[in-house]
Amino acid sequence: MSQNNTHQLKGSEIIFLSKKPESHPKIIEYLKTHGHTLQIKQALEDPGNSDVILIEANFSYFSIFKFLKRLQSAQSTTCILLMGENELKTGRISALLRAGVFDYLKHPYPLKRLGKAIRKGLKNRENLLNILSLSEHLEAANQSLSKERDQLRTWNNDLSELYALNQKLSESLHIDEIVKTSISNISKVIKHDISCLYLKKWKQVRIATSHPQSSDLIKKVKEETLQDGLEFIKDEKSVSQALVRHGGSEIMVHLAVGMRKIGLLRLVRLPDSSPQHGQGEPSLSDNKASTPFSEYQAKILSMTAIPLAIAIRNAEMYKQVEDLAVKDALTNVLNRRAFSGILDREFRRASRYNSPLSLMVIDLDHFKKVNDTYGHLVGDTVLRELAAELNASLRDVDVLIRYGGEEFVVILPGTHLQAGLVVANRIKTRVEKTLFDQKNIPIKMTVSIGVAHYPSPQIDSPEALFNQADQALYTAKKNGRNRIMILKSLKTSEWPALAFEKQSMA
């Protein structure tokens, strides 16, 4: 045997399985002298991590076959050689070769033939191990590529959603629409239970939930968000990156444009419902979301912060410009330009839902004398104070408009005639009792008020409603001022409103 072949045989672990191993002293000697680690067993046992198994066919065919099947099930890479005399038939030898035997050696087992079979078997095993190793590397690479592909797909989908959000935000100039759009689109990318948007300018927190939550929980979330917002406004520094907080149950990002602080956005995930919360009610005190937010999601939220802040700032600026167009600069109430649109809207609503609508036209009596006596600056101050007194007499849903000069209009949605007259009398009495104090000179003023209401047989349009109130005001001024008037009919005499009010309340 050549030196090269001898070297190839050294260092292998070989198991010799035979019922009578003592019958083969030459084979045993040969294997030992060639540097192998040799184990001899007289039963078909688990071979462990051996390199070669040499099986003598003096075991039964079925026991050998079952042994080979066990090795196959264990995904063994051991090289198996079979030695036999006349014990096995050709068909069974073929079956054993198919079951995993690498080579079959016939008696009298020439040692040279045995050595060659072992070398070939070891080489075949080495190739098999290389293939398996390569296969494992390929599988790992495929899994890594698959994971990266999934991540890229997710990233691409998220970027598409963010692009769509940016487009929608750039198209809107109304804060309510911006809030609704941003929350809706962010929820497609980052699943959450509660979203909170604190707006500095409006000093309020907008809340949206994916599922109905208790009022107590919403109140707590709103209070926490408001506190976070106030701390953000006070802090000289702002954090542009979203922060994962409270064990992953929250993400918060500050909204700013340059150095101008806009507000903050906070997303909350609630813990799983459990009996300890009382009928499955989640609790923020657990501080552990069922699925914590990830740093990737924080990165995504950070990417929405700048376009969202810019959209909110643009909406604020648009609102300022819009207010300048529809608000009276002197009294800071709505002006005549806003009047038609608001009256049309409320009249359509009243008509559609068959709900009452009242309207008052108010005129400050003898206002020209104030201007002539004290000057226009004093007159302007009186108008500002009058607007404040009128506002103080109204509900939040009522609309006060400076129609022109010293004339104001009040729109009272959902208010029938009797209730409208009560409001008118409250205004009239309040103005009578107010001292418009100018440089220690108390000025007493009165108002005349014309009232109209819908539904009414004579009124079929917003213009008709206003005209009837305006004619009632004209009648009040004609009859001596400092009074409230309504019209029975456009063709009949006027009706003293205060007397009507007292009758209706008797």
Short mmCIF file of C-alpha atoms in Angstrom, two decimals:
data_model
loop_
_atom_site.label_atom_id
_atom_site.label_comp_id
_atom_site.label_asym_id
_atom_site.label_seq_id
_atom_site.Cartn_x
_atom_site.Cartn_y
_atom_site.Cartn_z
CA MET A 1 0.00 0.00 0.00
CA SER A 2 1.35 3.42 -0.91
CA GLN A 3 2.26 6.02 1.70
CA ASN A 4 -0.52 8.28 0.36
CA ASN A 5 -3.16 5.59 0.76
CA THR A 6 -1.90 4.78 4.25
CA HIS A 7 -2.21 8.45 5.22
CA GLN A 8 -5.80 8.55 3.97
CA LEU A 9 -6.77 5.73 6.33
CA LYS A 10 -5.36 7.24 9.51
CA GLY A 11 -7.51 8.79 12.23
CA SER A 12 -10.91 7.32 11.35
CA GLU A 13 -13.32 5.87 13.88
CA ILE A 14 -14.43 2.42 12.76
CA ILE A 15 -16.95 0.08 14.37
CA PHE A 16 -16.73 -3.60 13.49
CA LEU A 17 -20.07 -5.39 14.05
CA SER A 18 -19.81 -9.18 14.01
CA LYS A 19 -21.19 -12.10 15.99
CA LYS A 20 -17.75 -13.75 15.77
CA PRO A 21 -15.13 -11.00 15.48
CA GLU A 22 -12.43 -13.42 16.71
CA SER A 23 -12.73 -15.18 13.32
CA HIS A 24 -11.13 -12.15 11.62
CA PRO A 25 -7.83 -11.41 13.41
CA LYS A 26 -6.15 -10.18 10.20
CA ILE A 27 -8.87 -7.62 9.54
CA ILE A 28 -8.68 -6.37 13.13
CA GLU A 29 -4.89 -6.18 12.98
CA TYR A 30 -5.01 -4.38 9.64
CA LEU A 31 -7.38 -1.70 10.87
CA LYS A 32 -5.41 -1.10 14.06
CA THR A 33 -2.05 -0.87 12.32
CA HIS A 34 -3.41 1.79 9.98
CA GLY A 35 -4.17 4.19 12.81
CA HIS A 36 -7.89 3.74 13.19
CA THR A 37 -9.82 3.92 16.42
CA LEU A 38 -11.54 0.56 16.41
CA GLN A 39 -14.57 -0.61 18.38
CA ILE A 40 -15.75 -4.20 18.15
CA LYS A 41 -19.36 -5.02 18.97
CA GLN A 42 -21.29 -8.26 18.70
CA ALA A 43 -24.72 -6.60 18.37
CA LEU A 44 -26.28 -4.08 16.02
CA GLU A 45 -26.14 -1.09 18.39
CA ASP A 46 -26.22 2.69 17.95
CA PRO A 47 -22.88 3.58 16.32
CA GLY A 48 -22.73 7.16 17.65
CA ASN A 49 -20.56 9.50 15.54
CA SER A 50 -18.32 6.88 13.94
CA ASP A 51 -16.87 7.35 10.47
CA VAL A 52 -17.18 3.78 9.21
CA ILE A 53 -19.31 0.79 10.22
CA LEU A 54 -18.09 -2.59 9.05
CA ILE A 55 -20.95 -5.12 9.32
CA GLU A 56 -20.45 -8.83 8.90
CA ALA A 57 -23.48 -10.50 7.38
CA ASN A 58 -23.71 -13.20 10.05
CA PHE A 59 -26.63 -11.18 11.51
CA SER A 60 -30.04 -11.86 10.02
CA TYR A 61 -31.04 -9.92 6.93
CA PHE A 62 -34.06 -8.35 8.65
CA SER A 63 -32.06 -7.19 11.67
CA ILE A 64 -29.46 -5.60 9.37
CA PHE A 65 -32.20 -3.96 7.30
CA LYS A 66 -33.90 -2.50 10.41
CA PHE A 67 -30.53 -1.26 11.67
CA LEU A 68 -29.91 0.56 8.38
CA LYS A 69 -33.39 2.11 8.52
CA ARG A 70 -32.69 3.40 12.02
CA LEU A 71 -29.52 5.03 10.75
CA GLN A 72 -31.46 6.62 7.87
CA SER A 73 -34.08 7.98 10.26
CA ALA A 74 -31.31 9.47 12.39
CA GLN A 75 -29.86 11.08 9.21
CA SER A 76 -26.54 9.35 9.87
CA THR A 77 -23.62 10.19 7.57
CA THR A 78 -21.58 7.13 8.61
CA CYS A 79 -20.05 5.07 5.79
CA ILE A 80 -21.41 1.49 5.96
CA LEU A 81 -19.52 -1.50 4.51
CA LEU A 82 -21.04 -5.00 4.41
CA MET A 83 -18.99 -8.25 4.54
CA GLY A 84 -20.53 -11.58 3.65
CA GLU A 85 -19.87 -15.11 2.44
CA ASN A 86 -22.91 -16.91 1.10
CA GLU A 87 -25.38 -15.77 3.75
CA LEU A 88 -27.17 -13.20 1.58
CA LYS A 89 -28.87 -13.61 -1.74
CA THR A 90 -28.27 -11.13 -4.55
CA GLY A 91 -31.72 -9.53 -4.19
CA ARG A 92 -31.22 -8.90 -0.51
CA ILE A 93 -27.76 -7.45 -1.09
CA SER A 94 -29.33 -5.00 -3.55
CA ALA A 95 -31.97 -4.07 -0.98
CA LEU A 96 -29.30 -3.41 1.65
CA LEU A 97 -27.29 -1.29 -0.80
CA ARG A 98 -30.42 0.79 -1.43
CA ALA A 99 -30.97 1.02 2.33
CA GLY A 100 -27.58 2.72 2.87
CA VAL A 101 -24.72 0.24 2.44
CA PHE A 102 -21.87 1.90 0.52
CA ASP A 103 -20.04 -1.27 -0.61
CA TYR A 104 -20.31 -5.05 -0.32
CA LEU A 105 -17.20 -7.18 0.27
CA LYS A 106 -17.19 -10.91 -0.49
CA HIS A 107 -15.21 -13.56 1.31
CA PRO A 108 -12.21 -14.05 1.59
CA TYR A 109 -12.02 -10.23 2.22
CA PRO A 110 -8.67 -9.23 0.67
CA LEU A 111 -7.12 -6.54 2.89
CA LYS A 112 -6.21 -4.43 -0.13
CA ARG A 113 -9.83 -4.52 -1.25
CA LEU A 114 -10.95 -3.62 2.29
CA GLY A 115 -8.56 -0.66 2.45
CA LYS A 116 -9.72 0.61 -0.92
CA ALA A 117 -13.38 0.33 0.12
CA ILE A 118 -12.69 2.24 3.34
CA ARG A 119 -10.85 5.02 1.47
CA LYS A 120 -13.64 5.39 -1.07
CA GLY A 121 -16.25 5.31 1.68
CA LEU A 122 -14.46 8.01 3.69
CA LYS A 123 -14.06 10.15 0.59
CA ASN A 124 -17.74 9.71 -0.18
CA ARG A 125 -18.60 10.63 3.43
CA GLU A 126 -16.40 13.73 3.22
CA ASN A 127 -18.19 14.82 0.05
CA LEU A 128 -21.56 14.17 1.70
CA LEU A 129 -20.58 16.24 4.75
CA ASN A 130 -19.42 19.07 2.49
CA ILE A 131 -22.71 18.94 0.62
CA LEU A 132 -24.67 18.96 3.88
CA SER A 133 -22.60 21.86 5.19
CA LEU A 134 -23.11 23.77 1.97
CA SER A 135 -26.80 22.97 2.10
CA GLU A 136 -27.01 24.29 5.66
CA HIS A 137 -25.21 27.48 4.62
CA LEU A 138 -27.51 27.86 1.64
CA GLU A 139 -30.56 27.32 3.83
CA ALA A 140 -29.29 29.88 6.34
CA ALA A 141 -28.56 32.31 3.51
CA ASN A 142 -32.02 31.74 2.04
CA GLN A 143 -33.62 32.34 5.42
CA SER A 144 -31.58 35.51 5.84
CA LEU A 145 -32.49 36.68 2.35
CA SER A 146 -36.12 35.81 2.97
CA LYS A 147 -36.07 37.80 6.20
CA GLU A 148 -34.39 40.74 4.48
CA ARG A 149 -36.89 40.49 1.62
CA ASP A 150 -39.77 40.58 4.09
CA GLN A 151 -38.19 43.54 5.87
CA LEU A 152 -37.72 45.35 2.58
CA ARG A 153 -41.31 44.61 1.61
CA THR A 154 -42.52 45.94 4.97
CA TRP A 155 -40.28 48.98 4.65
CA ASN A 156 -41.53 49.62 1.12
CA ASN A 157 -45.18 49.32 2.20
CA ASP A 158 -44.59 51.61 5.16
CA LEU A 159 -42.85 54.19 2.98
CA SER A 160 -45.79 54.06 0.56
CA GLU A 161 -48.19 54.75 3.44
CA LEU A 162 -45.99 57.60 4.67
CA TYR A 163 -45.85 59.07 1.17
CA ALA A 164 -49.64 58.88 0.94
CA LEU A 165 -49.89 60.56 4.36
CA ASN A 166 -47.55 63.36 3.28
CA GLN A 167 -49.62 63.92 0.15
CA LYS A 168 -52.86 64.10 2.11
CA LEU A 169 -51.37 66.39 4.75
CA SER A 170 -50.07 68.76 2.10
CA GLU A 171 -53.55 69.00 0.59
CA SER A 172 -55.34 69.96 3.81
CA LEU A 173 -55.50 73.30 5.62
CA HIS A 174 -58.06 72.37 8.29
CA ILE A 175 -56.88 71.05 11.63
CA ASP A 176 -59.74 68.57 12.10
CA GLU A 177 -59.04 66.99 8.72
CA ILE A 178 -55.31 66.88 9.44
CA VAL A 179 -55.87 65.12 12.77
CA LYS A 180 -58.24 62.57 11.24
CA THR A 181 -55.96 61.92 8.25
CA SER A 182 -52.77 61.54 10.28
CA ILE A 183 -54.27 59.20 12.87
CA SER A 184 -55.95 57.05 10.22
CA ASN A 185 -52.80 56.65 8.12
CA ILE A 186 -50.42 56.14 11.03
CA SER A 187 -52.61 53.32 12.34
CA LYS A 188 -52.04 51.47 9.04
CA VAL A 189 -48.30 51.40 9.71
CA ILE A 190 -48.15 51.29 13.51
CA LYS A 191 -50.92 49.37 15.22
CA HIS A 192 -51.97 50.99 18.50
CA ASP A 193 -54.93 51.26 20.85
CA ILE A 194 -55.00 54.98 21.63
CA SER A 195 -53.51 57.96 19.80
CA CYS A 196 -53.13 61.35 21.47
CA LEU A 197 -52.30 64.59 19.68
CA TYR A 198 -51.49 67.59 21.87
CA LEU A 199 -51.83 70.93 20.05
CA LYS A 200 -50.03 73.83 21.68
CA LYS A 201 -51.97 76.62 19.96
CA TRP A 202 -55.38 75.18 20.81
CA LYS A 203 -54.21 74.01 24.28
CA GLN A 204 -56.06 70.75 23.82
CA VAL A 205 -55.55 67.01 23.35
CA ARG A 206 -57.24 65.12 20.52
CA ILE A 207 -57.90 61.45 21.33
CA ALA A 208 -58.65 58.59 18.93
CA THR A 209 -59.10 54.91 19.85
CA SER A 210 -59.07 51.74 17.77
CA HIS A 211 -61.71 50.21 20.09
CA PRO A 212 -64.14 51.71 22.61
CA GLN A 213 -62.44 52.49 25.94
CA SER A 214 -63.80 53.58 29.31
CA SER A 215 -64.24 57.29 29.98
CA ASP A 216 -61.94 57.01 33.02
CA LEU A 217 -59.14 55.55 30.91
CA ILE A 218 -59.55 58.20 28.22
CA LYS A 219 -59.52 60.92 30.88
CA LYS A 220 -56.30 59.53 32.37
CA VAL A 221 -54.61 59.30 28.96
CA LYS A 222 -55.69 62.84 28.10
CA GLU A 223 -54.36 64.22 31.41
CA GLU A 224 -51.01 62.45 30.95
CA THR A 225 -50.69 63.72 27.39
CA LEU A 226 -51.53 67.27 28.43
CA GLN A 227 -48.88 67.08 31.14
CA ASP A 228 -46.32 65.76 28.63
CA GLY A 229 -47.26 68.60 26.29
CA LEU A 230 -46.85 71.29 28.94
CA GLU A 231 -43.46 69.88 29.94
CA PHE A 232 -42.42 69.89 26.27
CA ILE A 233 -43.40 73.55 25.90
CA LYS A 234 -41.47 74.53 29.04
CA ASP A 235 -38.37 72.55 28.09
CA GLU A 236 -35.82 74.58 26.15
CA LYS A 237 -34.83 71.50 24.19
CA SER A 238 -36.98 69.31 22.00
CA VAL A 239 -36.40 65.72 20.90
CA SER A 240 -36.82 65.18 17.18
CA GLN A 241 -36.66 61.38 17.43
CA ALA A 242 -39.58 59.33 18.73
CA LEU A 243 -39.05 57.76 22.14
CA VAL A 244 -40.23 54.28 23.14
CA ARG A 245 -41.37 54.61 26.76
CA HIS A 246 -42.77 52.64 29.67
CA GLY A 247 -41.51 49.22 28.65
CA GLY A 248 -42.62 49.60 25.04
CA SER A 249 -46.23 50.52 25.84
CA GLU A 250 -45.86 54.03 24.37
CA ILE A 251 -44.15 55.97 21.62
CA MET A 252 -43.98 59.74 21.87
CA VAL A 253 -42.60 62.24 19.38
CA HIS A 254 -42.38 66.02 19.65
CA LEU A 255 -43.80 68.12 16.82
CA ALA A 256 -41.82 71.22 15.91
CA VAL A 257 -41.01 73.31 12.85
CA GLY A 258 -37.54 74.70 13.38
CA MET A 259 -37.59 76.27 16.84
CA ARG A 260 -41.36 76.64 16.83
CA LYS A 261 -43.02 74.03 19.02
CA ILE A 262 -46.31 72.73 17.61
CA GLY A 263 -47.28 69.91 19.98
CA LEU A 264 -46.64 66.21 20.44
CA LEU A 265 -47.99 62.87 19.23
CA ARG A 266 -48.32 59.91 21.57
CA LEU A 267 -49.32 56.35 20.67
CA VAL A 268 -50.37 53.91 23.40
CA ARG A 269 -50.68 50.14 23.43
CA LEU A 270 -52.70 48.64 26.24
CA PRO A 271 -51.89 45.41 28.09
CA ASP A 272 -54.00 42.33 27.51
CA SER A 273 -57.34 42.37 29.27
CA SER A 274 -57.36 40.38 32.48
CA PRO A 275 -59.79 39.88 35.39
CA GLN A 276 -57.61 41.93 37.73
CA HIS A 277 -58.54 45.04 35.78
CA GLY A 278 -62.20 44.55 36.51
CA GLN A 279 -64.27 42.98 33.73
CA GLY A 280 -61.30 42.94 31.41
CA GLU A 281 -60.62 46.69 31.53
CA PRO A 282 -56.98 47.46 30.58
CA SER A 283 -54.95 49.60 32.95
CA LEU A 284 -52.12 51.97 32.11
CA SER A 285 -50.56 51.26 35.48
CA ASP A 286 -49.41 47.85 34.19
CA ASN A 287 -46.87 49.65 31.99
CA LYS A 288 -46.52 46.55 29.83
CA ALA A 289 -48.15 46.32 26.44
CA SER A 290 -49.26 42.99 25.02
CA THR A 291 -46.94 43.67 22.06
CA PRO A 292 -44.33 46.37 22.83
CA PHE A 293 -43.50 49.05 20.29
CA SER A 294 -40.21 48.52 18.45
CA GLU A 295 -37.39 50.92 17.63
CA TYR A 296 -38.29 50.47 13.97
CA GLN A 297 -41.80 51.76 14.68
CA ALA A 298 -40.29 54.67 16.60
CA LYS A 299 -38.21 55.46 13.52
CA ILE A 300 -41.32 55.38 11.34
CA LEU A 301 -43.16 57.72 13.72
CA SER A 302 -40.19 60.10 13.68
CA MET A 303 -40.52 60.30 9.90
CA THR A 304 -44.12 61.48 10.25
CA ALA A 305 -43.31 64.16 12.81
CA ILE A 306 -41.95 66.86 10.48
CA PRO A 307 -44.67 66.72 7.76
CA LEU A 308 -47.34 66.51 10.46
CA ALA A 309 -45.89 69.51 12.31
CA ILE A 310 -45.67 71.49 9.07
CA ALA A 311 -49.28 70.62 8.18
CA ILE A 312 -50.49 71.72 11.62
CA ARG A 313 -48.51 74.96 11.40
CA ASN A 314 -49.94 75.66 7.94
CA ALA A 315 -53.44 75.02 9.27
CA GLU A 316 -52.80 77.43 12.12
CA MET A 317 -51.57 80.11 9.73
CA TYR A 318 -54.52 79.53 7.41
CA LYS A 319 -56.88 79.80 10.37
CA GLN A 320 -55.28 83.11 11.31
CA VAL A 321 -55.69 84.45 7.79
CA GLU A 322 -59.23 83.09 7.64
CA ASP A 323 -60.05 84.71 10.98
CA LEU A 324 -58.71 88.02 9.73
CA ALA A 325 -61.07 87.73 6.77
CA VAL A 326 -64.19 86.82 8.75
CA LYS A 327 -63.53 88.44 12.13
CA ASP A 328 -64.13 92.03 13.07
CA ALA A 329 -60.82 93.60 14.03
CA LEU A 330 -62.38 95.92 16.60
CA THR A 331 -64.59 93.53 18.59
CA ASN A 332 -62.94 90.19 17.67
CA VAL A 333 -66.32 88.65 16.80
CA LEU A 334 -67.36 87.37 13.38
CA ASN A 335 -68.03 90.00 10.76
CA ARG A 336 -70.64 90.47 8.07
CA ARG A 337 -68.54 88.49 5.61
CA ALA A 338 -69.02 85.35 7.72
CA PHE A 339 -72.71 86.00 8.32
CA SER A 340 -74.29 84.64 5.12
CA GLY A 341 -72.41 81.33 5.17
CA ILE A 342 -73.23 80.63 8.82
CA LEU A 343 -76.90 81.60 8.48
CA ASP A 344 -77.27 79.46 5.34
CA ARG A 345 -75.70 76.48 7.12
CA GLU A 346 -77.88 76.77 10.22
CA PHE A 347 -81.05 77.35 8.18
CA ARG A 348 -80.38 74.22 6.08
CA ARG A 349 -79.77 72.21 9.23
CA ALA A 350 -82.98 73.47 10.85
CA SER A 351 -84.95 72.74 7.69
CA ARG A 352 -83.47 69.25 7.27
CA TYR A 353 -84.04 68.15 10.87
CA ASN A 354 -87.17 70.22 11.48
CA SER A 355 -85.48 71.93 14.44
CA PRO A 356 -86.10 75.50 15.68
CA LEU A 357 -83.87 78.43 14.83
CA SER A 358 -84.05 81.94 16.21
CA LEU A 359 -82.29 85.09 15.07
CA MET A 360 -81.83 88.49 16.71
CA VAL A 361 -80.75 91.79 15.21
CA ILE A 362 -79.41 94.13 17.93
CA ASP A 363 -78.78 97.86 17.61
CA LEU A 364 -77.04 100.07 20.18
CA ASP A 365 -79.39 102.98 20.85
CA HIS A 366 -78.15 106.55 20.30
CA PHE A 367 -74.61 105.42 19.58
CA LYS A 368 -73.99 108.48 17.39
CA LYS A 369 -74.28 110.67 20.49
CA VAL A 370 -71.43 108.74 22.12
CA ASN A 371 -69.16 109.37 19.16
CA ASP A 372 -70.19 113.03 18.96
CA THR A 373 -69.79 113.60 22.72
CA TYR A 374 -66.74 111.50 23.64
CA GLY A 375 -65.08 110.82 20.31
CA HIS A 376 -64.65 107.77 18.15
CA LEU A 377 -62.00 106.14 20.36
CA VAL A 378 -64.47 106.02 23.23
CA GLY A 379 -67.11 104.79 20.81
CA ASP A 380 -64.82 101.96 19.74
CA THR A 381 -64.26 100.98 23.37
CA VAL A 382 -68.01 100.93 23.99
CA LEU A 383 -68.48 98.60 21.01
CA ARG A 384 -65.75 96.26 22.29
CA GLU A 385 -67.32 96.13 25.74
CA LEU A 386 -70.78 95.63 24.24
CA ALA A 387 -69.49 92.65 22.22
CA ALA A 388 -68.05 91.16 25.43
CA GLU A 389 -71.38 91.60 27.25
CA LEU A 390 -73.27 90.00 24.38
CA ASN A 391 -70.88 87.03 24.29
CA ALA A 392 -71.27 86.57 28.03
CA SER A 393 -75.04 86.22 27.56
CA LEU A 394 -74.80 83.46 24.94
CA ARG A 395 -74.12 79.72 24.77
CA ASP A 396 -71.09 78.22 23.05
CA VAL A 397 -73.26 77.10 20.13
CA ASP A 398 -74.73 80.56 19.59
CA VAL A 399 -73.10 82.79 16.99
CA LEU A 400 -72.45 86.52 17.51
CA ILE A 401 -71.75 88.66 14.46
CA ARG A 402 -71.00 92.35 14.08
CA TYR A 403 -73.19 93.16 11.11
CA GLY A 404 -71.98 96.72 10.72
CA GLY A 405 -71.50 99.90 12.76
CA GLU A 406 -73.33 99.48 16.07
CA GLU A 407 -75.51 96.64 14.77
CA PHE A 408 -75.02 93.01 15.82
CA VAL A 409 -76.71 89.73 14.82
CA VAL A 410 -77.13 86.67 17.04
CA ILE A 411 -77.95 83.25 15.55
CA LEU A 412 -79.48 80.81 18.06
CA PRO A 413 -79.43 77.19 16.70
CA GLY A 414 -81.99 74.80 18.19
CA THR A 415 -83.84 77.66 19.90
CA HIS A 416 -87.60 78.20 19.62
CA LEU A 417 -89.21 81.63 19.84
CA GLN A 418 -89.95 81.63 23.56
CA ALA A 419 -86.36 80.68 24.46
CA GLY A 420 -85.04 83.24 21.98
CA LEU A 421 -87.08 85.96 23.68
CA VAL A 422 -85.64 84.95 27.06
CA VAL A 423 -82.12 85.37 25.64
CA ALA A 424 -83.07 88.73 24.11
CA ASN A 425 -84.44 89.99 27.41
CA ARG A 426 -81.31 88.79 29.23
CA ILE A 427 -79.16 90.78 26.79
CA LYS A 428 -81.37 93.87 27.07
CA THR A 429 -81.28 93.78 30.89
CA ARG A 430 -77.52 93.14 31.02
CA VAL A 431 -76.76 96.11 28.78
CA GLU A 432 -79.05 98.38 30.80
CA LYS A 433 -77.16 97.50 33.99
CA THR A 434 -73.70 97.88 32.46
CA LEU A 435 -71.73 101.09 33.01
CA PHE A 436 -69.43 101.66 30.08
CA ASP A 437 -66.84 103.50 32.16
CA GLN A 438 -64.59 105.78 30.12
CA LYS A 439 -62.02 107.80 32.07
CA ASN A 440 -64.25 107.78 35.15
CA ILE A 441 -67.20 108.91 33.06
CA PRO A 442 -69.92 106.24 33.33
CA ILE A 443 -71.89 105.85 30.13
CA LYS A 444 -75.22 104.06 30.22
CA MET A 445 -76.47 102.46 27.02
CA THR A 446 -79.54 100.55 25.86
CA VAL A 447 -80.26 98.26 22.94
CA SER A 448 -83.17 97.60 20.64
CA ILE A 449 -83.69 94.02 19.50
CA GLY A 450 -85.69 92.49 16.69
CA VAL A 451 -86.40 88.74 16.91
CA ALA A 452 -87.53 86.24 14.25
CA HIS A 453 -87.80 82.47 14.33
CA TYR A 454 -88.08 79.37 12.13
CA PRO A 455 -90.20 77.41 11.38
CA SER A 456 -92.72 80.10 10.62
CA PRO A 457 -95.32 80.38 7.83
CA GLN A 458 -93.79 83.60 6.55
CA ILE A 459 -90.20 82.32 6.46
CA ASP A 460 -88.92 80.03 3.71
CA SER A 461 -85.30 81.17 3.35
CA PRO A 462 -82.37 82.53 5.38
CA GLU A 463 -82.95 85.93 3.82
CA ALA A 464 -86.59 85.94 4.93
CA LEU A 465 -85.55 85.06 8.49
CA PHE A 466 -83.09 87.94 8.63
CA ASN A 467 -85.45 90.41 6.97
CA GLN A 468 -88.20 89.67 9.49
CA ALA A 469 -85.81 90.21 12.43
CA ASP A 470 -84.50 93.38 10.78
CA GLN A 471 -88.04 94.74 10.31
CA ALA A 472 -88.81 93.90 13.94
CA LEU A 473 -85.72 95.90 14.96
CA TYR A 474 -86.86 98.83 12.80
CA THR A 475 -90.23 98.71 14.55
CA ALA A 476 -88.55 98.63 17.99
CA LYS A 477 -86.49 101.72 17.15
CA LYS A 478 -89.52 103.45 15.65
CA ASN A 479 -91.53 102.80 18.83
CA GLY A 480 -89.04 104.40 21.17
CA ARG A 481 -85.98 102.07 21.36
CA ASN A 482 -84.79 100.02 24.39
CA ARG A 483 -87.24 97.26 23.63
CA ILE A 484 -87.61 93.80 22.05
CA MET A 485 -89.96 93.28 19.13
CA ILE A 486 -91.22 90.44 16.98
CA LEU A 487 -93.66 90.60 14.08
CA LYS A 488 -96.99 88.80 14.10
CA SER A 489 -96.99 88.84 10.37
CA LEU A 490 -95.29 90.74 7.62
CA LYS A 491 -98.65 92.42 6.98
CA THR A 492 -99.93 93.09 10.52
CA SER A 493 -98.93 95.29 13.41
CA GLU A 494 -95.92 94.71 15.59
CA TRP A 495 -95.94 92.65 18.78
CA PRO A 496 -94.08 93.74 21.96
CA ALA A 497 -91.82 90.78 22.58
CA LEU A 498 -91.38 91.29 26.28
CA ALA A 499 -95.10 91.22 26.91
CA PHE A 500 -95.31 88.03 24.83
CA GLU A 501 -92.47 86.51 26.85
CA LYS A 502 -94.19 87.25 30.15
CA GLN A 503 -97.45 85.74 28.89
CA SER A 504 -95.69 82.57 27.77
CA MET A 505 -93.91 82.20 31.11
CA ALA A 506 -97.02 82.85 33.25
#
